Coordinates of C-alpha atoms and ligand atoms in Angstrom, one line a residue:
M167 CA 11.1 112.7 -114.5
P168 CA 13.5 115.8 -114.7
N169 CA 16.6 116.2 -112.1
R170 CA 15.1 118.7 -110.7
P171 CA 12.5 118.7 -107.4
C172 CA 8.8 118.8 -108.7
A173 CA 5.3 119.2 -107.9
I174 CA 2.7 116.7 -110.0
I175 CA -0.4 118.8 -110.1
D176 CA -3.4 115.5 -110.4
L177 CA -6.0 117.1 -111.6
A178 CA -8.3 114.1 -111.2
A179 CA -8.0 114.3 -107.5
L180 CA -9.3 118.0 -107.7
K181 CA -12.6 117.0 -109.9
H182 CA -12.4 113.6 -107.6
N183 CA -12.5 116.1 -104.0
F184 CA -15.2 118.5 -105.9
S185 CA -17.1 115.4 -105.9
V186 CA -16.8 114.8 -102.4
V187 CA -17.4 118.4 -101.4
K188 CA -20.9 118.3 -103.6
Q189 CA -21.4 114.1 -101.5
A190 CA -21.6 116.1 -98.3
T191 CA -24.0 119.5 -99.5
P192 CA -26.1 118.6 -102.4
Y193 CA -28.3 121.4 -101.8
A194 CA -25.7 124.6 -101.5
K195 CA -24.0 126.0 -104.7
I196 CA -20.1 125.8 -104.7
M197 CA -18.0 128.6 -104.6
A198 CA -14.0 127.2 -105.3
V199 CA -12.0 129.0 -103.4
I200 CA -8.6 129.5 -105.5
K201 CA -6.8 132.5 -104.0
A202 CA -3.4 131.6 -103.6
N203 CA -3.2 130.6 -106.9
G204 CA -5.2 128.3 -105.8
Y205 CA -3.2 126.8 -102.9
G206 CA 0.3 126.6 -104.4
H207 CA -1.1 124.1 -106.9
G208 CA -2.1 126.8 -110.4
M209 CA -4.5 128.9 -110.0
L210 CA -6.0 128.3 -114.0
A211 CA -5.5 124.7 -114.0
V212 CA -7.6 124.4 -110.9
A213 CA -9.9 126.1 -112.7
S214 CA -9.8 124.2 -115.4
A215 CA -11.1 120.9 -113.9
L216 CA -13.6 122.4 -111.5
S217 CA -15.7 123.8 -114.6
D218 CA -18.8 122.2 -112.1
A219 CA -18.3 124.7 -109.5
D220 CA -20.6 127.6 -109.3
G221 CA -18.0 130.1 -108.9
F222 CA -15.0 130.6 -107.8
A223 CA -13.3 132.8 -104.3
V224 CA -10.1 134.7 -104.4
A225 CA -8.5 137.1 -101.9
R226 CA -7.2 139.7 -104.2
L227 CA -8.5 141.8 -107.0
E228 CA -5.7 140.5 -109.3
E229 CA -6.4 137.6 -109.2
A230 CA -10.0 138.0 -109.9
I231 CA -8.9 139.8 -113.4
T232 CA -6.1 136.9 -114.3
L233 CA -9.6 134.7 -113.8
R234 CA -11.8 137.2 -115.8
N235 CA -9.3 137.2 -118.8
A236 CA -9.0 133.2 -119.1
G237 CA -12.3 133.3 -119.9
Y238 CA -14.3 132.3 -116.8
S239 CA -17.3 133.8 -116.6
K240 CA -19.1 132.9 -113.1
P241 CA -19.5 134.7 -110.1
I242 CA -15.6 135.3 -108.8
A243 CA -15.7 136.9 -105.4
V244 CA -13.0 138.5 -104.1
F245 CA -12.9 138.4 -100.2
T246 CA -10.6 141.2 -99.3
G247 CA -12.9 143.8 -101.4
F248 CA -11.2 146.9 -102.4
T249 CA -9.8 150.0 -100.4
S250 CA -10.4 152.7 -103.5
T251 CA -12.9 154.3 -106.3
E252 CA -10.6 153.4 -108.8
E253 CA -10.6 149.5 -108.1
L254 CA -14.4 150.1 -107.4
N255 CA -15.0 150.4 -111.1
T256 CA -12.2 147.7 -111.7
F257 CA -15.1 145.0 -109.8
A258 CA -17.8 146.4 -111.8
I259 CA -16.0 146.8 -115.5
Y260 CA -15.2 142.9 -114.7
D261 CA -18.1 141.9 -113.2
L262 CA -16.3 140.7 -110.0
D263 CA -18.6 140.2 -106.4
A264 CA -16.8 142.3 -104.0
V265 CA -16.8 141.6 -99.3
I266 CA -17.8 144.6 -98.2
H267 CA -16.1 143.7 -94.6
S268 CA -16.1 147.6 -93.2
E269 CA -18.4 150.7 -93.6
Y270 CA -15.4 152.9 -94.6
Q271 CA -16.5 150.9 -98.3
V272 CA -20.0 151.7 -98.0
G273 CA -18.9 155.3 -98.4
L274 CA -16.3 154.6 -101.3
L275 CA -19.7 153.0 -103.0
D276 CA -21.7 156.3 -101.9
E277 CA -19.1 157.9 -104.1
V278 CA -18.8 156.1 -107.0
L279 CA -20.7 155.9 -110.5
L280 CA -20.0 152.8 -111.7
P281 CA -20.8 151.9 -115.5
K282 CA -22.9 149.0 -114.4
P283 CA -24.1 147.9 -110.6
I284 CA -22.3 145.5 -108.7
S285 CA -22.7 142.7 -106.8
I286 CA -21.7 142.7 -103.4
W287 CA -21.1 140.4 -100.0
L288 CA -21.7 141.7 -96.9
K289 CA -19.5 140.8 -94.4
I290 CA -20.6 140.1 -90.9
N291 CA -17.7 139.6 -88.3
T292 CA -19.3 136.7 -85.9
G293 CA -16.0 136.5 -83.5
M294 CA -13.2 136.1 -85.7
N295 CA -12.2 139.9 -85.8
R296 CA -10.6 139.8 -88.7
L297 CA -13.2 141.5 -91.2
G298 CA -16.5 141.9 -91.0
V299 CA -19.1 144.6 -89.7
E300 CA -20.9 144.2 -86.0
P301 CA -23.2 142.4 -86.6
S302 CA -25.5 145.0 -83.8
E303 CA -24.5 147.5 -87.3
V304 CA -25.9 144.3 -90.4
Q305 CA -29.6 146.1 -90.4
R306 CA -28.4 149.6 -90.5
I307 CA -25.1 149.5 -93.0
N308 CA -28.2 146.7 -95.3
D309 CA -30.2 149.5 -94.9
R310 CA -27.7 152.0 -96.7
L311 CA -26.8 149.7 -99.4
T312 CA -30.2 149.2 -100.2
L313 CA -30.4 153.0 -100.8
C314 CA -27.5 153.4 -103.0
G315 CA -27.6 152.6 -106.4
M316 CA -24.4 151.2 -107.5
I317 CA -25.8 147.5 -105.9
R318 CA -27.6 145.2 -107.0
Q319 CA -30.2 144.0 -104.8
P320 CA -30.4 141.9 -102.6
I321 CA -27.1 142.0 -101.0
K322 CA -25.9 138.5 -100.0
L323 CA -24.5 137.7 -96.2
M324 CA -21.7 136.1 -94.8
T325 CA -19.7 134.9 -92.1
H326 CA -16.3 133.2 -91.9
L327 CA -15.6 130.7 -88.5
A328 CA -12.9 131.0 -86.5
C329 CA -12.6 127.3 -85.5
A330 CA -14.6 124.8 -87.6
D331 CA -11.9 123.1 -87.2
D332 CA -12.0 121.2 -84.0
M333 CA -15.4 119.8 -84.1
R334 CA -15.5 120.1 -80.3
S335 CA -15.7 123.9 -80.3
L336 CA -18.9 125.4 -79.4
H337 CA -17.5 128.5 -80.6
T338 CA -19.0 127.8 -83.9
E339 CA -22.4 127.5 -83.1
Q340 CA -21.5 130.8 -81.1
Q341 CA -20.6 132.1 -84.2
I342 CA -23.6 130.6 -86.6
E343 CA -26.2 132.4 -84.0
L344 CA -24.9 136.1 -84.3
F345 CA -24.8 135.3 -87.3
D346 CA -28.9 134.2 -87.7
A347 CA -29.7 137.0 -85.4
S348 CA -28.5 139.4 -87.1
V349 CA -29.8 139.0 -90.9
V350 CA -32.9 138.0 -89.7
G351 CA -35.2 140.3 -91.9
L352 CA -33.1 140.4 -94.5
S353 CA -33.8 138.1 -97.9
G354 CA -30.5 138.0 -99.4
E355 CA -28.4 134.8 -100.3
Q356 CA -26.2 133.5 -97.0
S357 CA -22.5 132.0 -97.2
I358 CA -20.7 131.1 -93.6
A359 CA -19.2 127.7 -94.8
N360 CA -14.9 126.9 -95.2
S361 CA -14.7 123.3 -95.7
A362 CA -14.5 121.9 -92.4
G363 CA -17.7 124.3 -91.8
L364 CA -19.6 122.4 -94.7
L365 CA -18.3 119.1 -93.3
G366 CA -18.5 119.6 -90.0
W367 CA -22.1 121.7 -89.1
Q368 CA -24.5 121.0 -91.9
Y369 CA -26.3 123.9 -91.3
A370 CA -23.8 125.9 -91.8
Q371 CA -24.3 124.8 -95.4
R372 CA -26.5 127.8 -96.5
H373 CA -27.1 128.8 -100.1
W374 CA -23.1 129.3 -101.0
V375 CA -20.1 127.0 -99.4
R376 CA -16.6 128.0 -99.7
P377 CA -14.2 125.2 -99.4
G378 CA -10.6 125.6 -100.8
I379 CA -8.3 123.3 -98.8
M380 CA -10.4 120.0 -99.3
L381 CA -10.5 120.6 -102.9
Y382 CA -6.9 120.2 -102.5
G383 CA -6.7 116.9 -100.6
G384 CA -6.2 118.8 -97.3
S385 CA -8.1 117.3 -93.7
P386 CA -10.0 120.7 -92.3
F387 CA -10.1 118.8 -89.0
C388 CA -7.1 118.0 -87.1
E389 CA -8.1 114.9 -85.6
Q390 CA -9.6 113.9 -89.3
S391 CA -7.0 112.1 -91.7
A392 CA -7.5 113.9 -95.5
L393 CA -7.8 109.8 -96.5
E394 CA -10.6 109.0 -93.7
L395 CA -12.9 112.4 -95.5
G396 CA -12.5 110.4 -98.6
L397 CA -10.2 113.2 -100.3
K398 CA -6.8 112.8 -102.3
P399 CA -3.7 114.7 -102.6
V400 CA -3.4 116.5 -105.5
M401 CA -0.3 117.9 -104.9
T402 CA 2.6 115.6 -104.9
L403 CA 6.3 116.7 -104.1
N404 CA 9.3 115.1 -105.3
S405 CA 12.8 115.2 -105.9
Q406 CA 15.5 113.2 -105.9
V407 CA 18.6 111.0 -103.9
I408 CA 21.5 113.3 -104.9
A409 CA 24.1 111.5 -102.4
L410 CA 24.2 108.7 -100.6
R411 CA 27.1 108.2 -97.3
T412 CA 27.9 105.4 -94.4
I413 CA 28.3 107.2 -91.2
K414 CA 29.4 105.5 -88.1
K415 CA 28.8 106.6 -84.3
G416 CA 29.0 109.6 -83.6
D417 CA 29.1 111.3 -86.2
Y418 CA 26.5 113.9 -86.7
V419 CA 24.9 115.3 -89.9
G420 CA 24.2 119.0 -91.0
Y421 CA 24.0 122.9 -90.2
G422 CA 24.7 122.9 -86.3
A423 CA 25.0 119.4 -86.4
S424 CA 22.0 119.2 -84.0
W425 CA 21.5 115.5 -85.1
V426 CA 24.6 112.8 -84.1
A427 CA 24.6 109.4 -85.1
D428 CA 23.6 106.5 -82.2
K429 CA 25.1 103.9 -84.5
S430 CA 26.6 104.1 -87.7
C431 CA 23.7 104.7 -90.5
L432 CA 23.2 104.4 -94.2
I433 CA 22.4 108.6 -95.4
A434 CA 20.3 110.1 -97.9
T435 CA 20.8 113.8 -99.7
I436 CA 18.2 114.3 -101.5
G437 CA 17.7 117.6 -103.6
I438 CA 14.9 119.8 -102.0
G439 CA 15.6 122.1 -98.7
Y440 CA 13.2 124.9 -97.2
G441 CA 14.7 127.6 -100.9
D442 CA 12.0 124.7 -102.9
G443 CA 9.6 125.7 -99.8
Y444 CA 10.4 122.2 -97.3
P445 CA 9.3 123.6 -93.9
R446 CA 12.5 124.4 -92.7
H447 CA 11.8 124.0 -89.0
A448 CA 10.1 119.8 -90.0
A449 CA 11.7 117.9 -87.1
I450 CA 12.9 115.2 -87.0
G451 CA 11.7 112.1 -87.4
T452 CA 9.5 113.9 -90.2
P453 CA 8.5 110.8 -92.7
V454 CA 10.1 111.2 -96.3
R455 CA 8.9 108.2 -99.2
I456 CA 12.1 106.2 -101.0
N457 CA 10.8 103.1 -103.8
G458 CA 7.8 102.7 -101.1
Q459 CA 9.6 102.7 -98.0
T460 CA 9.9 105.2 -95.4
A461 CA 13.1 107.2 -94.1
Y462 CA 13.8 109.6 -92.0
L463 CA 14.4 113.7 -91.6
V464 CA 17.7 113.3 -89.6
G465 CA 20.0 117.5 -88.7
R466 CA 18.7 120.8 -90.1
V467 CA 17.0 121.3 -93.7
S468 CA 19.3 123.0 -95.9
M469 CA 18.1 125.1 -98.7
D470 CA 18.6 123.0 -101.1
S471 CA 18.7 120.1 -99.6
I472 CA 17.9 117.4 -96.3
N473 CA 19.5 114.2 -95.1
V474 CA 17.7 111.3 -94.3
D475 CA 18.3 108.2 -92.4
V476 CA 17.7 105.3 -94.9
S477 CA 19.2 102.5 -92.8
E478 CA 16.0 100.8 -92.8
C479 CA 15.7 101.1 -96.4
R480 CA 16.1 98.2 -98.7
G481 CA 18.1 99.5 -102.4
I482 CA 18.6 102.7 -102.7
N483 CA 20.2 104.7 -105.6
V484 CA 21.6 107.8 -106.3
G485 CA 18.9 108.9 -108.6
D486 CA 15.7 108.0 -106.7
Q487 CA 12.5 109.2 -106.6
A488 CA 11.5 110.9 -102.9
V489 CA 8.2 111.6 -102.0
L490 CA 7.8 114.6 -99.9
W491 CA 4.2 114.7 -99.6
G492 CA 0.9 113.6 -101.5
S493 CA 0.8 110.7 -102.8
D494 CA 1.9 108.0 -100.3
L495 CA 2.7 110.6 -97.9
A496 CA 0.0 112.8 -96.0
I497 CA 1.2 116.4 -96.1
D498 CA -0.7 117.1 -92.4
E499 CA 1.1 114.8 -91.7
V500 CA 4.7 116.5 -93.1
A501 CA 2.7 119.8 -91.7
D502 CA 2.3 118.4 -87.9
K503 CA 6.1 117.3 -87.8
S504 CA 6.5 120.4 -88.8
G505 CA 4.7 122.6 -86.3
T506 CA 2.5 124.4 -89.3
I507 CA -0.4 123.1 -91.5
S508 CA -1.2 122.2 -95.1
Y509 CA -1.7 125.3 -96.3
D510 CA 1.5 126.9 -95.4
L511 CA 3.0 124.0 -97.2
M512 CA 1.1 124.1 -99.9
C513 CA 1.2 127.5 -100.2
G514 CA 5.5 128.3 -99.6
V515 CA 6.1 125.5 -102.5
T516 CA 8.7 128.2 -104.8
E517 CA 8.8 128.9 -108.4
R518 CA 11.9 127.1 -108.4
V519 CA 10.0 123.9 -108.4
K520 CA 9.0 122.5 -111.7
K521 CA 5.4 122.1 -112.0
I522 CA 4.1 119.6 -114.1
T523 CA 0.5 119.0 -114.8
K524 CA -2.0 115.8 -115.0
P525 CA -4.7 116.3 -116.9
I526 CA -7.5 114.4 -116.3
T527 CA -7.9 111.5 -118.8
Y528 CA -11.3 110.0 -119.9
D529 CA -11.2 106.8 -118.2
E530 CA -10.6 108.6 -114.7
Ligands
LIG170 C1 -9.6 130.4 -97.2 C2 -11.0 130.9 -97.0 C3 -12.0 130.2 -97.2 C4 -11.8 128.3 -97.7 O1 -11.4 127.3 -96.3 P1 -11.0 126.4 -96.1 O2 -10.9 125.8 -94.6 O3 -9.4 126.6 -97.1 O4 -12.2 125.6 -96.3 C5 -13.5 130.1 -97.2 N1 -14.1 131.3 -96.8 C6 -12.7 132.5 -96.2 C7 -13.3 133.7 -96.2 C8 -10.9 132.2 -96.4 O5 -10.6 133.8 -96.5

């Protein structure tokens, strides 16, 4: 184990999580969402382990080009689509699926002469109010697109759910109803569900599902753990204990002297901080695992280190490995203690953390 923070990426766990998606949705095609560098895991490593996916989705055109150039020939959808005719040309050249979410993009399609027609998803705003055309405009825009020679027919149809992480929310049903009402009579393939959507609302599965977080072993629900869903953590973030010190009652730890010991304790300093992507807002008491035991964060998170109380742990030595999240410690628990979500933690791991990809072995 190197003497610096490292993120171990377990591709066998990723493959396992893909099989959980497959089981939950045996009839839909799976578009594996690998935007933001595969949620921080390394896009190409992730893609290599998802050879059974029917397609991939990324957020930006550059990510899609990287994926195509690496030799992937399956459909690749780009969620943000294009903003210029130059970009449109690139979609055609690389055979990428564009998401049309605003009518100005239809105008660009009317203007351009592409080397070959492109495949598109028409995205409908059913309530999220981020990207998508209005439900009342779908039929009219579809008619416009049908006349456009640069598009493969039939046009595919999608929307995105705003509250699928909350199984009790009524918004999801309303969004699905609005989607269905707006696409009456259209024959293109449909896609509605992200991870939470496909697990929580079977009738949202349609032709294509778009799982992201569950592939990486994060729970898409606020009230159900990844373990309960049968998901395995793909990323394990590690670092070393770099110092140990005994402090006495009344001593403080870290910037701002925000934490004061109410008794004598043993403090371990671990070589990881917000400069590595450990959340600066992690609360006092956030768990860290060392040698199979739980220690608790004390004081503020620094750029390069954190401090944990190991008074209740046995046999802790300088050089021991600490797990910040992953195997042994659910990332959702750390995210929760930090006022954020697992997505944010995964994507936030910085460049200086060494990524070690654990390949899939034959017995897995
Ligand atoms: C990121 C994203 C997804 C994947 O969502 P998860 O919650 O990670 O499963 C699906 N669809 C769209 C449009 C997205 O932006």
